[in-house]
Amino acid sequence: MDEALPYAELGSGWASLRVQKQKVWHMDTAACGRTSHAVRARVAEHLAQEAEEGGYVAEASIAPVFTNARARLGALLGFAAEDVAFTESASTAFVQLLASWPVEKGDTVWAPRSDWGPSLAALVDRGLRVELLDVDSRGALDIEALETRLRHGRPALLHMTAALSHRAVLQPITECLMACSSREVPVILDVAQAAGQFALPEGAAAVYGTGRKFLCGPRGVGYLAVSKAWQPGLHPRAPALAVEAWPGEDRSVRRLESREAFVAGRAGLAVALEEFHQRGPDRIRTRLDAIGRAGRRVLGNVPGWSAADPVDAPGAIISLQADSADADLAAVRADLLRQKVICSVTGTERAPHHMTRTLLRFSPHIDVTLDDLGYVADCLKIASR
Ligand SMILES: *Cc1c(COP(=O)(O)O)cnc(C)c1O
């Protein structure tokens, strides 16, 4: 039986801010959300201002916009405005963070076995020794195993992908932070998928992510936030330049911010964050959860497919596994695209130590309705023939 989705007017309001769905069923927020008209207008407006006044004067003239965006972002991430820096993407944020984090080559880092593959690779590139932590069958960190391990050893840091990109899994973040704080192990969280989808607790040493997924900012703007305790210990690559750029901030996280950047995109993200805030992050999360549940039920019932996660798993990611191990998921996706349904194929490189099968991933935002999900299920039946 169909449950009605909560906050229908929130969903239709969200839709009215954007290009009308017309004949495209965008179910790919986890790759890249749909920006609003106002976000794109703000980007264009700032580009025009740059053309008139030059980039640096234009940037300085809207400094309060960025302060406000840092505060909004910080509120979602569990940090204060002054702890937040803008980057270009989640990946660049993590590389900048690692390059300046006080660790030595050869130091040990812990990460759940289900962690995002490119982040594990970045840790190895930094010369760190990655030890994988036990997870359950769904990829959720085993807290008891972590606590046992912490009694015998202590890594230089623990990295964790707060919400997985290929499945509806939210890590036990609070429990992990508690276990690690008792041993003074800093926790760095990848919140690329979690930001906007889930409430995040305070207490991480650092977090990083991107604005373009569930926050629906423009592409090309990421962020990181570092706790006050860890900011003075960062060793940025180009300190002299940064100090000159921000007098008096010579110990802050903003030393990691790229000076040359897609500033118009940051202004656009500021608008997206304002829209998110005005509509209520809690209500948005509640509706995303409900859409995820409905989607797993509806799409997981299409013959030949099953939902990779239980129906009541958290968040809006709906991952399907083909019954047949040699199904060509790329061909199914391409067929769906011909029917104007946009989704992703998530390969095992996303979690190379945990995933064994490629999955078909749908990730709607709150503008999606039960009718849309039913329509997409019909398209999937056609695509799977
Ligand atoms: C998308 C994603 C990233 C990478 O983000 P970019 O902005 O593309 O660098 C990292 N981790 C997770 C979990 C993601 O989903």
CSV table of C-alpha atoms in Angstrom, one decimal, residues 36-365:
chain,number,residue,atom,x,y,z
A,36,SER,CA,17.2,26.8,-8.9
A,37,HIS,CA,16.5,29.7,-11.2
A,38,ALA,CA,17.7,32.1,-8.5
A,39,VAL,CA,21.0,30.2,-8.0
A,40,ARG,CA,21.8,30.4,-11.7
A,41,ALA,CA,20.7,34.1,-11.9
A,42,ARG,CA,23.0,34.8,-9.0
A,43,VAL,CA,26.0,33.2,-10.7
A,44,ALA,CA,25.3,35.1,-13.9
A,45,GLU,CA,24.8,38.4,-11.9
A,46,HIS,CA,28.2,38.0,-10.2
A,47,LEU,CA,29.9,37.1,-13.5
A,48,ALA,CA,28.5,40.4,-14.9
A,49,GLN,CA,29.7,42.3,-11.9
A,50,GLU,CA,33.2,40.8,-12.4
A,51,ALA,CA,33.1,41.9,-16.0
A,52,GLU,CA,32.4,45.4,-14.8
A,53,GLU,CA,34.5,45.9,-11.7
A,54,GLY,CA,37.1,43.1,-12.1
A,55,GLY,CA,37.0,39.9,-10.1
A,56,TYR,CA,38.7,41.0,-6.9
A,57,VAL,CA,36.7,44.2,-6.4
A,58,ALA,CA,33.5,42.4,-7.2
A,59,GLU,CA,34.4,39.6,-4.7
A,60,ALA,CA,35.3,42.1,-1.9
A,61,SER,CA,32.0,44.0,-2.4
A,62,ILE,CA,29.9,41.0,-1.5
A,63,ALA,CA,32.0,39.7,1.5
A,64,PRO,CA,29.0,39.6,3.8
A,65,VAL,CA,27.3,37.1,1.3
A,66,PHE,CA,30.2,34.7,1.9
A,67,THR,CA,30.1,35.2,5.7
A,68,ASN,CA,26.5,34.3,5.7
A,69,ALA,CA,27.0,31.3,3.4
A,70,ARG,CA,29.7,30.1,5.8
A,71,ALA,CA,27.3,30.4,8.7
A,72,ARG,CA,24.5,28.5,6.9
A,73,LEU,CA,26.9,25.8,5.8
A,74,GLY,CA,28.5,25.6,9.2
A,75,ALA,CA,25.0,25.2,10.8
A,76,LEU,CA,24.4,22.2,8.5
A,77,LEU,CA,27.8,20.7,9.3
A,78,GLY,CA,28.1,21.3,13.0
A,79,PHE,CA,30.7,24.1,12.8
A,80,ALA,CA,30.8,27.8,13.2
A,81,ALA,CA,31.0,30.2,10.2
A,82,GLU,CA,34.7,31.0,10.8
A,83,ASP,CA,35.6,27.3,10.7
A,84,VAL,CA,34.4,26.9,7.1
A,85,ALA,CA,36.5,27.4,3.9
A,86,PHE,CA,35.4,27.1,0.2
A,87,THR,CA,37.1,24.8,-2.2
A,88,GLU,CA,36.4,23.5,-5.7
A,89,SER,CA,35.0,20.1,-4.9
A,90,ALA,CA,34.9,17.5,-2.2
A,91,SER,CA,38.0,15.7,-3.6
A,92,THR,CA,40.1,18.9,-3.8
A,93,ALA,CA,39.0,19.8,-0.3
A,94,PHE,CA,40.2,16.5,1.0
A,95,VAL,CA,43.5,16.7,-0.8
A,96,GLN,CA,44.1,20.3,0.5
A,97,LEU,CA,43.2,19.2,4.0
A,98,LEU,CA,45.4,16.1,3.9
A,99,ALA,CA,48.3,18.1,2.5
A,100,SER,CA,48.2,20.5,5.5
A,101,TRP,CA,47.1,18.0,8.2
A,102,PRO,CA,49.7,17.4,10.9
A,103,VAL,CA,50.6,13.8,10.0
A,104,GLU,CA,53.9,12.2,8.8
A,105,LYS,CA,54.4,9.8,6.0
A,106,GLY,CA,53.9,6.3,7.3
A,107,ASP,CA,51.4,7.3,10.0
A,108,THR,CA,48.4,4.9,10.4
A,109,VAL,CA,44.9,6.0,9.4
A,110,TRP,CA,41.8,4.0,10.0
A,111,ALA,CA,38.8,4.0,7.7
A,112,PRO,CA,35.7,1.7,7.4
A,113,ARG,CA,36.1,-1.0,4.8
A,114,SER,CA,33.1,0.5,2.9
A,115,ASP,CA,34.7,3.9,2.6
A,116,TRP,CA,34.7,5.9,-0.7
A,117,GLY,CA,37.5,4.5,-2.9
A,118,PRO,CA,39.0,7.8,-4.1
A,119,SER,CA,39.4,9.0,-0.5
A,120,LEU,CA,41.2,5.9,0.5
A,121,ALA,CA,43.5,6.5,-2.5
A,122,ALA,CA,44.1,10.1,-1.4
A,123,LEU,CA,45.2,8.8,2.0
A,124,VAL,CA,47.6,6.4,0.4
A,125,ASP,CA,48.9,9.2,-2.0
A,126,ARG,CA,49.7,11.3,1.1
A,127,GLY,CA,52.0,8.4,2.3
A,128,LEU,CA,49.6,7.2,5.0
A,129,ARG,CA,49.1,3.6,5.9
A,130,VAL,CA,45.4,2.8,5.7
A,131,GLU,CA,43.9,0.1,8.0
A,132,LEU,CA,40.4,-0.9,7.2
A,133,LEU,CA,37.7,-1.1,10.0
A,134,ASP,CA,35.1,-3.8,10.2
A,135,VAL,CA,31.6,-3.1,8.8
A,136,ASP,CA,28.4,-5.0,8.8
A,137,SER,CA,26.9,-6.5,5.6
A,138,ARG,CA,25.4,-3.2,4.6
A,139,GLY,CA,28.7,-1.3,5.1
A,140,ALA,CA,27.9,0.3,8.4
A,141,LEU,CA,30.8,0.7,10.8
A,142,ASP,CA,31.0,-1.9,13.6
A,143,ILE,CA,31.2,0.3,16.7
A,144,GLU,CA,32.0,-2.5,19.1
A,145,ALA,CA,34.9,-3.7,16.9
A,146,LEU,CA,36.1,-0.1,16.8
A,147,GLU,CA,36.0,0.2,20.5
A,148,THR,CA,37.9,-3.0,21.0
A,149,ARG,CA,40.5,-1.9,18.5
A,150,LEU,CA,40.9,1.5,20.2
A,151,ARG,CA,41.8,-0.3,23.4
A,152,HIS,CA,44.9,-1.7,21.7
A,153,GLY,CA,45.9,0.9,19.2
A,154,ARG,CA,45.5,4.5,18.2
A,155,PRO,CA,45.7,5.8,14.6
A,156,ALA,CA,46.8,9.3,13.6
A,157,LEU,CA,43.3,9.9,12.4
A,158,LEU,CA,40.1,8.2,11.4
A,159,HIS,CA,38.5,8.9,8.1
A,160,MET,CA,34.8,8.0,7.4
A,161,THR,CA,32.4,8.6,4.6
A,162,ALA,CA,29.4,9.8,6.7
A,163,ALA,CA,26.8,8.6,4.1
A,164,LEU,CA,27.7,6.2,1.4
A,165,SER,CA,27.2,7.2,-2.2
A,166,HIS,CA,26.2,3.9,-3.6
A,167,ARG,CA,23.7,2.8,-1.0
A,168,ALA,CA,21.3,4.1,1.6
A,169,VAL,CA,23.7,3.8,4.5
A,170,LEU,CA,24.3,6.5,7.2
A,171,GLN,CA,27.3,5.7,9.3
A,172,PRO,CA,26.9,5.7,13.2
A,173,ILE,CA,28.7,9.1,13.3
A,174,THR,CA,27.8,10.1,16.9
A,175,GLU,CA,28.9,6.7,18.3
A,176,CYS,CA,32.1,6.8,16.2
A,177,LEU,CA,32.9,10.4,17.5
A,178,MET,CA,32.3,9.3,21.1
A,179,ALA,CA,34.5,6.3,20.8
A,180,CYS,CA,37.3,8.3,19.2
A,181,SER,CA,37.1,11.3,21.5
A,182,SER,CA,37.9,9.2,24.5
A,183,ARG,CA,41.2,8.3,22.8
A,184,GLU,CA,41.7,11.7,21.3
A,185,VAL,CA,41.6,10.4,17.8
A,186,PRO,CA,40.6,13.1,15.3
A,187,VAL,CA,37.8,12.1,13.0
A,188,ILE,CA,37.6,13.5,9.4
A,189,LEU,CA,34.2,13.0,7.7
A,190,ASP,CA,33.4,13.0,4.0
A,191,VAL,CA,29.9,14.6,4.0
A,192,ALA,CA,29.5,14.9,0.2
A,193,GLN,CA,26.3,12.8,0.3
A,194,ALA,CA,25.4,13.4,4.0
A,195,ALA,CA,25.1,17.2,3.8
A,196,GLY,CA,21.5,18.1,3.2
A,197,GLN,CA,20.3,14.5,3.5
A,198,PHE,CA,21.0,14.0,7.2
A,199,ALA,CA,21.5,16.1,10.4
A,200,LEU,CA,25.2,16.0,11.3
A,201,PRO,CA,26.4,16.0,14.9
A,202,GLU,CA,29.1,18.3,16.2
A,203,GLY,CA,32.5,16.9,17.2
A,204,ALA,CA,34.4,16.0,14.0
A,205,ALA,CA,37.9,17.4,13.7
A,206,ALA,CA,37.1,18.2,10.1
A,207,VAL,CA,34.5,17.6,7.4
A,208,TYR,CA,34.5,18.2,3.7
A,209,GLY,CA,32.0,17.9,0.8
A,210,THR,CA,30.5,19.6,-2.2
A,211,GLY,CA,27.7,22.0,-2.8
A,212,ARG,CA,26.3,20.4,-5.9
A,213,LYS,CA,24.6,17.3,-4.6
A,214,PHE,CA,21.7,17.4,-2.1
A,215,LEU,CA,22.3,21.2,-1.4
A,216,CYS,CA,21.7,21.9,-5.1
A,217,GLY,CA,24.4,24.5,-5.5
A,218,PRO,CA,26.3,25.0,-8.8
A,219,ARG,CA,29.0,22.7,-9.9
A,220,GLY,CA,32.6,23.7,-9.0
A,221,VAL,CA,32.1,24.7,-5.4
A,222,GLY,CA,33.1,22.4,-2.5
A,223,TYR,CA,33.9,23.2,1.1
A,224,LEU,CA,35.7,22.0,4.2
A,225,ALA,CA,35.4,22.8,7.9
A,226,VAL,CA,38.0,22.3,10.6
A,227,SER,CA,37.4,22.5,14.3
A,228,LYS,CA,39.1,25.3,16.2
A,229,ALA,CA,41.3,22.9,18.0
A,230,TRP,CA,42.9,21.7,14.8
A,231,GLN,CA,43.1,24.9,12.8
A,232,PRO,CA,46.3,26.3,14.3
A,233,GLY,CA,48.1,23.0,13.5
A,234,LEU,CA,47.4,23.0,9.8
A,235,HIS,CA,50.4,23.6,7.5
A,236,PRO,CA,49.2,25.1,4.3
A,237,ARG,CA,51.2,24.9,1.1
A,238,ALA,CA,51.4,28.7,0.5
A,239,PRO,CA,51.1,30.4,3.9
A,240,ALA,CA,52.7,33.7,2.9
A,241,LEU,CA,50.2,34.4,0.2
A,242,ALA,CA,47.3,33.3,2.4
A,243,VAL,CA,48.4,35.5,5.3
A,244,GLU,CA,48.6,38.5,3.0
A,245,ALA,CA,45.1,37.8,1.6
A,246,TRP,CA,43.5,37.5,5.1
A,247,PRO,CA,45.3,39.6,7.6
A,248,GLY,CA,44.7,38.4,11.1
A,249,GLU,CA,43.6,35.0,9.9
A,250,ASP,CA,47.0,33.5,9.8
A,251,ARG,CA,45.9,30.5,11.9
A,252,SER,CA,42.5,29.9,10.4
A,253,VAL,CA,41.1,27.3,8.1
A,254,ARG,CA,40.8,29.9,5.4
A,255,ARG,CA,44.5,29.5,4.7
A,256,LEU,CA,43.3,26.4,2.8
A,257,GLU,CA,40.8,28.3,0.7
A,258,SER,CA,41.9,28.7,-2.9
A,259,ARG,CA,42.4,32.3,-3.6
A,260,GLU,CA,41.6,31.9,-7.3
A,261,ALA,CA,38.3,30.3,-7.6
A,262,PHE,CA,34.8,30.1,-9.1
A,263,VAL,CA,33.6,33.0,-6.9
A,264,ALA,CA,30.4,33.4,-8.9
A,265,GLY,CA,29.6,29.8,-8.0
A,266,ARG,CA,30.2,30.5,-4.3
A,267,ALA,CA,27.7,33.3,-4.6
A,268,GLY,CA,25.3,30.8,-6.2
A,269,LEU,CA,25.8,28.3,-3.5
A,270,ALA,CA,25.0,31.1,-1.0
A,271,VAL,CA,21.6,31.4,-2.6
A,272,ALA,CA,21.1,27.6,-2.6
A,273,LEU,CA,21.9,27.5,1.1
A,274,GLU,CA,19.5,30.3,1.8
A,275,GLU,CA,16.7,28.4,-0.1
A,276,PHE,CA,17.6,25.2,1.8
A,277,HIS,CA,17.5,27.1,5.1
A,278,GLN,CA,14.2,28.9,4.4
A,279,ARG,CA,12.4,25.7,3.5
A,280,GLY,CA,13.6,24.0,6.6
A,281,PRO,CA,16.4,21.4,6.6
A,282,ASP,CA,14.4,19.1,8.9
A,283,ARG,CA,11.4,19.1,6.7
A,284,ILE,CA,13.5,18.5,3.6
A,285,ARG,CA,15.3,15.6,5.3
A,286,THR,CA,11.9,14.1,6.4
A,287,ARG,CA,10.6,14.2,2.9
A,288,LEU,CA,13.9,12.9,1.4
A,289,ASP,CA,13.6,9.9,3.8
A,290,ALA,CA,10.0,9.2,2.8
A,291,ILE,CA,10.8,9.5,-1.0
A,292,GLY,CA,13.7,7.0,-0.4
A,293,ARG,CA,11.4,4.5,1.3
A,294,ALA,CA,8.7,4.9,-1.4
A,295,GLY,CA,11.3,4.6,-4.1
A,296,ARG,CA,12.9,1.4,-2.7
A,297,ARG,CA,9.4,-0.1,-2.5
A,298,VAL,CA,8.2,0.9,-6.0
A,299,LEU,CA,11.5,0.4,-7.9
A,300,GLY,CA,12.6,-2.6,-5.9
A,301,ASN,CA,9.4,-4.3,-7.1
A,302,VAL,CA,10.2,-4.0,-10.8
A,303,PRO,CA,10.7,-7.6,-12.1
A,304,GLY,CA,14.4,-8.4,-12.4
A,305,TRP,CA,15.5,-6.0,-9.7
A,306,SER,CA,15.7,-5.7,-6.0
A,307,ALA,CA,16.5,-2.9,-3.7
A,308,ALA,CA,20.0,-3.2,-2.3
A,309,ASP,CA,18.9,-1.8,1.1
A,310,PRO,CA,15.9,-2.4,3.3
A,311,VAL,CA,12.9,-0.3,2.4
A,312,ASP,CA,13.2,1.8,5.6
A,313,ALA,CA,16.9,2.6,5.1
A,314,PRO,CA,17.7,6.3,5.7
A,315,GLY,CA,17.9,9.0,3.0
A,316,ALA,CA,16.9,9.3,-0.6
A,317,ILE,CA,19.4,7.0,-2.3
A,318,ILE,CA,17.6,4.1,-4.0
A,319,SER,CA,20.0,1.5,-5.2
A,320,LEU,CA,18.9,-1.5,-7.2
A,321,GLN,CA,20.6,-4.8,-7.8
A,322,ALA,CA,19.9,-6.8,-10.9
A,323,ASP,CA,18.7,-10.3,-10.3
A,324,SER,CA,21.0,-11.5,-13.1
A,325,ALA,CA,24.7,-11.1,-12.3
A,326,ASP,CA,25.6,-10.4,-15.9
A,327,ALA,CA,22.9,-7.7,-16.5
A,328,ASP,CA,24.4,-4.8,-18.5
A,329,LEU,CA,23.6,-1.9,-16.2
A,330,ALA,CA,25.2,0.7,-18.5
A,331,ALA,CA,22.9,-0.4,-21.2
A,332,VAL,CA,19.9,-0.1,-18.9
A,333,ARG,CA,21.0,3.4,-17.8
A,334,ALA,CA,21.4,4.4,-21.5
A,335,ASP,CA,17.9,3.1,-22.2
A,336,LEU,CA,16.5,5.0,-19.3
A,337,LEU,CA,18.2,8.1,-20.5
A,338,ARG,CA,16.5,7.7,-23.9
A,339,GLN,CA,13.3,7.7,-21.9
A,340,LYS,CA,14.5,10.9,-20.2
A,341,VAL,CA,15.0,9.2,-16.8
A,342,ILE,CA,18.4,10.2,-15.4
A,343,CYS,CA,20.1,8.0,-12.9
A,344,SER,CA,23.6,6.6,-12.3
A,345,VAL,CA,25.5,3.3,-12.5
A,346,THR,CA,27.7,2.9,-9.4
A,347,GLY,CA,30.6,0.7,-9.9
A,348,THR,CA,32.7,-1.2,-7.3
A,349,GLU,CA,35.4,1.4,-7.5
A,350,ARG,CA,33.3,3.5,-5.1
A,351,ALA,CA,33.9,1.1,-2.3
A,352,PRO,CA,36.5,-1.2,-3.7
A,353,HIS,CA,37.0,-3.1,-0.4
A,354,HIS,CA,33.3,-3.7,0.1
A,355,MET,CA,31.2,-3.6,-3.0
A,356,THR,CA,31.0,-6.8,-5.0
A,357,ARG,CA,28.3,-5.8,-7.6
A,358,THR,CA,27.6,-2.7,-9.7
A,359,LEU,CA,24.3,-1.1,-8.8
A,360,LEU,CA,21.8,1.1,-10.5
A,361,ARG,CA,21.3,4.2,-8.4
A,362,PHE,CA,18.3,6.6,-8.3
A,363,SER,CA,18.6,9.7,-6.1
A,364,PRO,CA,15.5,12.0,-6.2
A,365,HIS,CA,15.2,15.3,-4.5
